Coordinates of C-alpha atoms in Angstrom, one line a residue:
M1 CA -5.0 -24.7 -8.3
S2 CA -1.3 -25.3 -9.2
M3 CA 1.3 -22.5 -9.6
L4 CA 1.3 -23.2 -13.4
E5 CA -2.5 -23.0 -13.6
R6 CA -2.5 -19.7 -11.8
A7 CA 0.1 -18.3 -14.2
E8 CA -2.0 -19.5 -17.1
C9 CA -5.0 -17.7 -15.8
Q10 CA -3.0 -14.5 -15.3
L11 CA -1.6 -14.6 -18.8
A12 CA -5.0 -15.3 -20.4
E13 CA -6.6 -12.4 -18.5
I14 CA -3.9 -10.0 -19.6
E15 CA -4.3 -11.1 -23.2
L16 CA -8.0 -10.6 -23.0
L17 CA -7.5 -7.1 -21.4
T18 CA -5.1 -6.2 -24.2
S19 CA -7.7 -7.1 -26.9
M20 CA -10.4 -5.1 -25.1
F21 CA -8.1 -2.1 -24.4
P22 CA -5.7 -2.1 -27.3
T23 CA -4.1 1.4 -26.9
Q24 CA -1.7 2.5 -24.2
E25 CA -4.1 5.3 -23.4
E26 CA -6.5 2.5 -22.2
L27 CA -4.1 -0.1 -20.9
E28 CA -0.5 0.5 -19.8
I29 CA 1.6 -2.5 -18.6
T30 CA 4.2 -1.0 -16.4
D31 CA 6.5 -4.1 -16.0
Q32 CA 7.0 -5.6 -19.4
L33 CA 9.8 -7.8 -18.1
A34 CA 7.5 -9.5 -15.6
L35 CA 5.0 -10.1 -18.4
A36 CA 7.7 -11.6 -20.6
E37 CA 8.8 -13.9 -17.7
L38 CA 5.2 -15.0 -17.1
R39 CA 4.7 -15.8 -20.8
D40 CA 8.0 -17.8 -20.9
Y41 CA 7.0 -19.7 -17.8
V42 CA 3.5 -20.6 -19.2
E43 CA 4.6 -21.4 -22.7
G44 CA 7.5 -23.4 -21.7
S45 CA 10.2 -21.5 -23.6
A46 CA 12.2 -21.4 -20.4
S47 CA 13.8 -24.6 -19.1
T48 CA 11.3 -27.0 -17.6
D49 CA 12.9 -27.0 -14.2
S50 CA 13.0 -23.2 -13.9
P51 CA 11.2 -21.6 -11.0
P52 CA 8.2 -19.4 -11.5
P53 CA 8.9 -15.7 -12.1
L54 CA 9.8 -13.7 -9.0
S55 CA 7.8 -10.6 -10.1
T56 CA 4.3 -10.4 -11.5
P57 CA 2.7 -8.1 -14.0
Q58 CA 1.4 -4.6 -13.0
F59 CA -0.7 -2.4 -15.2
F60 CA -3.0 0.6 -15.3
I61 CA -6.5 0.5 -16.9
K62 CA -7.6 4.1 -17.8
Q63 CA -11.3 4.9 -18.3
K64 CA -13.3 8.1 -18.9
L65 CA -16.6 8.0 -17.0
D66 CA -18.8 11.0 -17.8
T67 CA -16.3 13.9 -17.3
M68 CA -14.0 12.1 -14.9
D69 CA -10.8 10.3 -15.7
V70 CA -10.5 7.1 -13.7
I71 CA -7.4 4.9 -13.3
L72 CA -7.4 1.4 -11.9
S73 CA -3.9 0.4 -10.8
C74 CA -3.7 -3.4 -10.8
A75 CA -1.1 -5.8 -9.6
Y76 CA -1.2 -9.6 -9.5
P77 CA -0.1 -11.4 -6.3
S78 CA 1.7 -14.6 -7.3
E79 CA -1.2 -16.6 -5.9
Y80 CA -3.8 -14.8 -8.1
P81 CA -6.6 -15.8 -8.9
S82 CA -6.6 -17.9 -5.7
V83 CA -6.4 -14.5 -3.9
L84 CA -7.7 -11.2 -5.0
P85 CA -5.6 -8.8 -7.1
E86 CA -4.4 -5.6 -5.7
I87 CA -6.5 -2.9 -7.2
T88 CA -6.5 0.8 -6.4
V89 CA -9.0 3.3 -7.9
R90 CA -7.7 6.8 -8.6
C91 CA -10.0 9.6 -9.6
A92 CA -9.6 13.4 -9.2
G93 CA -13.3 13.6 -8.3
L94 CA -12.8 11.5 -5.1
S95 CA -11.3 12.6 -1.9
R96 CA -8.7 10.3 -0.2
A97 CA -11.4 9.1 2.2
Q98 CA -13.8 8.3 -0.7
Q99 CA -11.0 6.4 -2.5
T100 CA -10.4 4.4 0.6
Q101 CA -14.1 3.6 1.0
I102 CA -14.6 2.7 -2.7
H103 CA -11.5 0.4 -2.4
T104 CA -13.1 -1.3 0.6
D105 CA -16.5 -1.7 -1.1
L106 CA -14.8 -3.0 -4.3
N107 CA -12.8 -5.6 -2.4
A108 CA -16.0 -6.7 -0.6
Y109 CA -17.8 -7.2 -3.9
L110 CA -14.9 -9.2 -5.4
M111 CA -14.5 -11.3 -2.3
E112 CA -18.2 -12.2 -2.4
N113 CA -18.6 -12.7 -6.2
C114 CA -15.2 -13.5 -7.8
Q115 CA -13.1 -15.4 -5.2
G116 CA -10.9 -17.9 -7.0
E117 CA -11.6 -16.5 -10.5
V118 CA -10.0 -13.8 -12.6
C119 CA -11.8 -10.6 -11.8
V120 CA -10.2 -7.5 -13.2
L121 CA -12.9 -7.0 -15.8
S122 CA -15.5 -7.5 -13.1
A123 CA -13.7 -4.7 -11.1
V124 CA -13.8 -2.4 -14.1
D125 CA -17.5 -3.0 -14.6
W126 CA -18.2 -2.5 -10.9
V127 CA -16.4 0.9 -10.9
K128 CA -18.3 2.0 -14.0
D129 CA -21.6 1.1 -12.3
N130 CA -20.9 2.5 -8.9
L131 CA -18.5 5.4 -9.1
Q132 CA -21.0 8.2 -9.9
L133 CA -23.5 6.8 -7.4
F134 CA -20.8 6.7 -4.8
I135 CA -19.9 10.3 -5.4
N136 CA -23.5 11.4 -5.3
N137 CA -24.2 9.6 -2.0
S138 CA -21.0 11.0 -0.5
L139 CA -22.0 14.5 -1.4
S140 CA -25.6 14.1 -0.1
A141 CA -24.3 12.7 3.2
A142 CA -21.8 15.5 3.7
P143 CA -22.6 17.4 6.9
A144 CA -23.5 21.1 6.7
P145 CA -20.7 23.5 7.5
K146 CA -20.4 24.3 11.2
K147 CA -20.4 27.8 12.5
E148 CA -17.1 28.8 14.1
S149 CA -17.3 28.7 17.9
S150 CA -15.1 30.2 20.5
S151 CA -14.4 26.7 22.1
P152 CA -10.8 25.8 22.1
Q153 CA -9.4 23.6 19.3
P154 CA -8.4 20.1 20.0
R155 CA -4.7 19.7 20.8
E156 CA -2.4 18.7 18.0
V157 CA -0.8 15.3 18.5
F158 CA 2.5 14.0 17.2
S159 CA 2.3 10.2 16.4
R160 CA 4.7 7.5 15.5
L161 CA 3.4 4.2 14.2
W162 CA 5.4 1.0 14.1
I163 CA 3.8 -1.3 11.5
Y164 CA 4.5 -5.0 11.1
S165 CA 3.7 -7.1 8.0
H166 CA 4.3 -10.8 7.4
H167 CA 6.2 -9.7 4.3
I168 CA 6.6 -6.8 1.9
Y169 CA 7.7 -7.9 -1.6
N170 CA 5.3 -6.3 -4.1
K171 CA 6.8 -3.4 -6.0
T172 CA 3.5 -1.5 -6.1
K173 CA 3.1 -1.6 -2.4
R174 CA 6.6 -0.5 -1.8
K175 CA 6.1 2.4 -4.2
N176 CA 2.8 3.3 -2.5
I177 CA 4.5 3.4 0.9
L178 CA 7.2 5.7 -0.4
E179 CA 4.8 8.0 -2.3
W180 CA 2.2 8.2 0.4
S181 CA 4.6 9.0 3.2
K182 CA 6.1 11.8 1.1
E183 CA 2.7 13.2 0.1
L184 CA 1.6 13.3 3.8
G185 CA 4.8 14.8 5.1
L186 CA 5.8 11.8 7.2
S187 CA 9.3 10.7 8.1
G188 CA 10.5 7.2 8.9
F189 CA 11.5 4.1 7.0
S190 CA 10.2 0.9 5.4
M191 CA 12.1 -2.4 5.4
P192 CA 10.9 -4.8 2.6
G193 CA 11.3 -8.5 2.8
K194 CA 10.2 -11.0 5.4
P195 CA 9.1 -9.7 7.8
G196 CA 8.3 -6.2 6.6
I197 CA 8.6 -3.2 8.9
V198 CA 7.2 0.3 8.4
C199 CA 7.7 3.3 10.7
V200 CA 5.9 6.6 10.0
E201 CA 6.0 9.7 12.2
G202 CA 4.4 13.2 12.0
P203 CA 1.1 14.8 12.7
H204 CA -1.5 12.4 14.1
S205 CA -4.0 13.0 11.3
A206 CA -1.4 12.3 8.6
C207 CA -0.3 9.0 10.3
E208 CA -3.9 7.9 10.5
E209 CA -4.5 8.7 6.8
F210 CA -1.4 6.7 5.9
W211 CA -2.5 3.7 7.9
S212 CA -6.0 3.9 6.4
R213 CA -4.6 3.6 2.9
V214 CA -2.0 0.9 3.7
K215 CA -4.2 -1.5 5.7
V216 CA -6.8 -1.9 2.9
L217 CA -4.2 -3.3 0.5
T218 CA -4.0 -7.1 0.2
W219 CA -1.8 -8.5 3.0
K220 CA -1.2 -11.9 4.5
K221 CA -0.9 -10.1 7.8
I222 CA -0.4 -6.5 8.8
M223 CA -0.9 -4.7 12.1
I224 CA 0.3 -1.7 14.2
R225 CA 2.8 -3.4 16.6
H226 CA 3.3 -0.2 18.6
R227 CA 2.3 3.4 18.5
E228 CA 3.5 6.6 20.3
D229 CA 1.1 9.6 20.6
I230 CA 2.5 12.8 22.1
P231 CA 0.1 15.8 22.6
L232 CA 1.4 19.2 21.6
D233 CA 0.6 22.6 23.1
R234 CA -2.0 24.2 20.9
Q235 CA -1.5 27.6 22.4
V236 CA 1.7 28.1 20.4
E237 CA 1.5 29.8 17.0
D238 CA 1.3 27.5 13.9
S239 CA 5.0 28.1 13.0
R240 CA 6.1 27.1 16.5
A241 CA 3.8 24.0 16.4
V242 CA 5.5 22.9 13.2
E243 CA 8.9 23.3 14.9
S244 CA 7.6 21.3 17.8
I245 CA 6.5 18.4 15.6
D246 CA 9.9 18.5 13.8
S247 CA 11.8 18.4 17.0
L248 CA 10.1 15.1 18.0
R249 CA 11.0 13.4 14.8
K250 CA 13.7 10.7 15.0
F251 CA 14.1 10.3 11.2
T252 CA 14.9 12.8 8.5
G253 CA 12.6 12.2 5.6
F254 CA 11.4 8.8 4.6
E255 CA 13.5 6.0 3.1
E256 CA 13.4 2.3 2.1
A257 CA 16.1 0.7 4.2
M258 CA 17.9 -2.5 3.2
F259 CA 20.1 -4.4 5.6
D260 CA 22.4 -6.9 3.7
P261 CA 19.6 -8.8 1.9
H262 CA 20.2 -12.6 1.8
G263 CA 18.4 -15.9 1.4
N264 CA 17.4 -17.7 -1.8
R265 CA 15.2 -14.8 -2.9
G266 CA 17.1 -12.1 -1.2
N267 CA 14.1 -11.4 1.0
H268 CA 15.7 -11.7 4.5
M269 CA 17.5 -8.8 6.2
D270 CA 20.3 -8.8 8.7
L271 CA 18.5 -8.1 12.0
G272 CA 21.8 -7.1 13.7
Q273 CA 22.1 -4.2 11.2
L274 CA 18.5 -3.3 11.7
Y275 CA 19.1 -3.1 15.5
Q276 CA 22.1 -0.9 15.0
F277 CA 20.0 1.4 12.7
L278 CA 17.3 1.7 15.3
N279 CA 19.8 2.2 18.0
E280 CA 21.4 5.1 16.1
K281 CA 17.9 6.7 15.8
G282 CA 17.2 6.3 19.5
C283 CA 14.5 3.8 19.2
C284 CA 16.1 0.4 19.7
D285 CA 13.5 -0.5 22.3
V286 CA 11.0 -1.4 19.6
F287 CA 13.3 -4.2 18.4
Q288 CA 12.2 -6.4 21.2
M289 CA 8.5 -5.5 20.5
Y290 CA 8.9 -6.8 17.0
F291 CA 11.0 -9.8 17.5
G292 CA 10.7 -10.7 21.2
I293 CA 14.4 -10.6 21.8
E294 CA 16.9 -8.0 22.9
G295 CA 19.1 -6.7 20.1
R296 CA 22.8 -6.3 20.3

């Protein structure tokens, strides 16, 4: 399927969704400029030799299932429908673990039944058919509360994850990374572009939750390149444990870091500046782990 054919499929599906969900309470397109660029590219109102749009449409589909408000956050990769869209299901009735699981099950269904075809409506129908059943099954499978015992609690662990991605371009992914790190109380940074780098640090459980959300998104390649786990003394009081975690942090808050973007699409960073940034934070040793060379 050519690039133009993929763009035609994307535009046709959005127009179908607009007709089926005509109000903004049902369908909210969050990047109107990307949609306009897509339409210009497909309809040929732009110059014939113009490149395809750099950004792709992103939108929310809002549904009310029984008494629950459900939002499907959708973003088209430029290769869609040759690859699956990026769909996240949000519902107040689901825990974070349940949302991660339903995302995994939905992706598996789309991969098996809709690969190479537009599939957002199929995703909406699958969520309608499975959400309540999924919640009921999760509730019935929940373990009974355990009685408190006098056995010692497991030791708290401070973790730092160094995540590598082939690239990070998509605005929705970048927004998720920033929002999830803030929500989970993690510090660190993300570097968009090619390659993409994410570092998060904080309580072990929060780092693992962040990774569980990030890894199920659609990526060409993503992995934990390196991790650091430091046990803490659980005998200290909670306030002192927090202080101990904070004392191990090498970053203050979480930020998206850009290092002199260059290249035709502005998607390559100055690795020398990245090395200096890591050196200032006292973690320049990971540079060689990412790139196989010593920085300077």
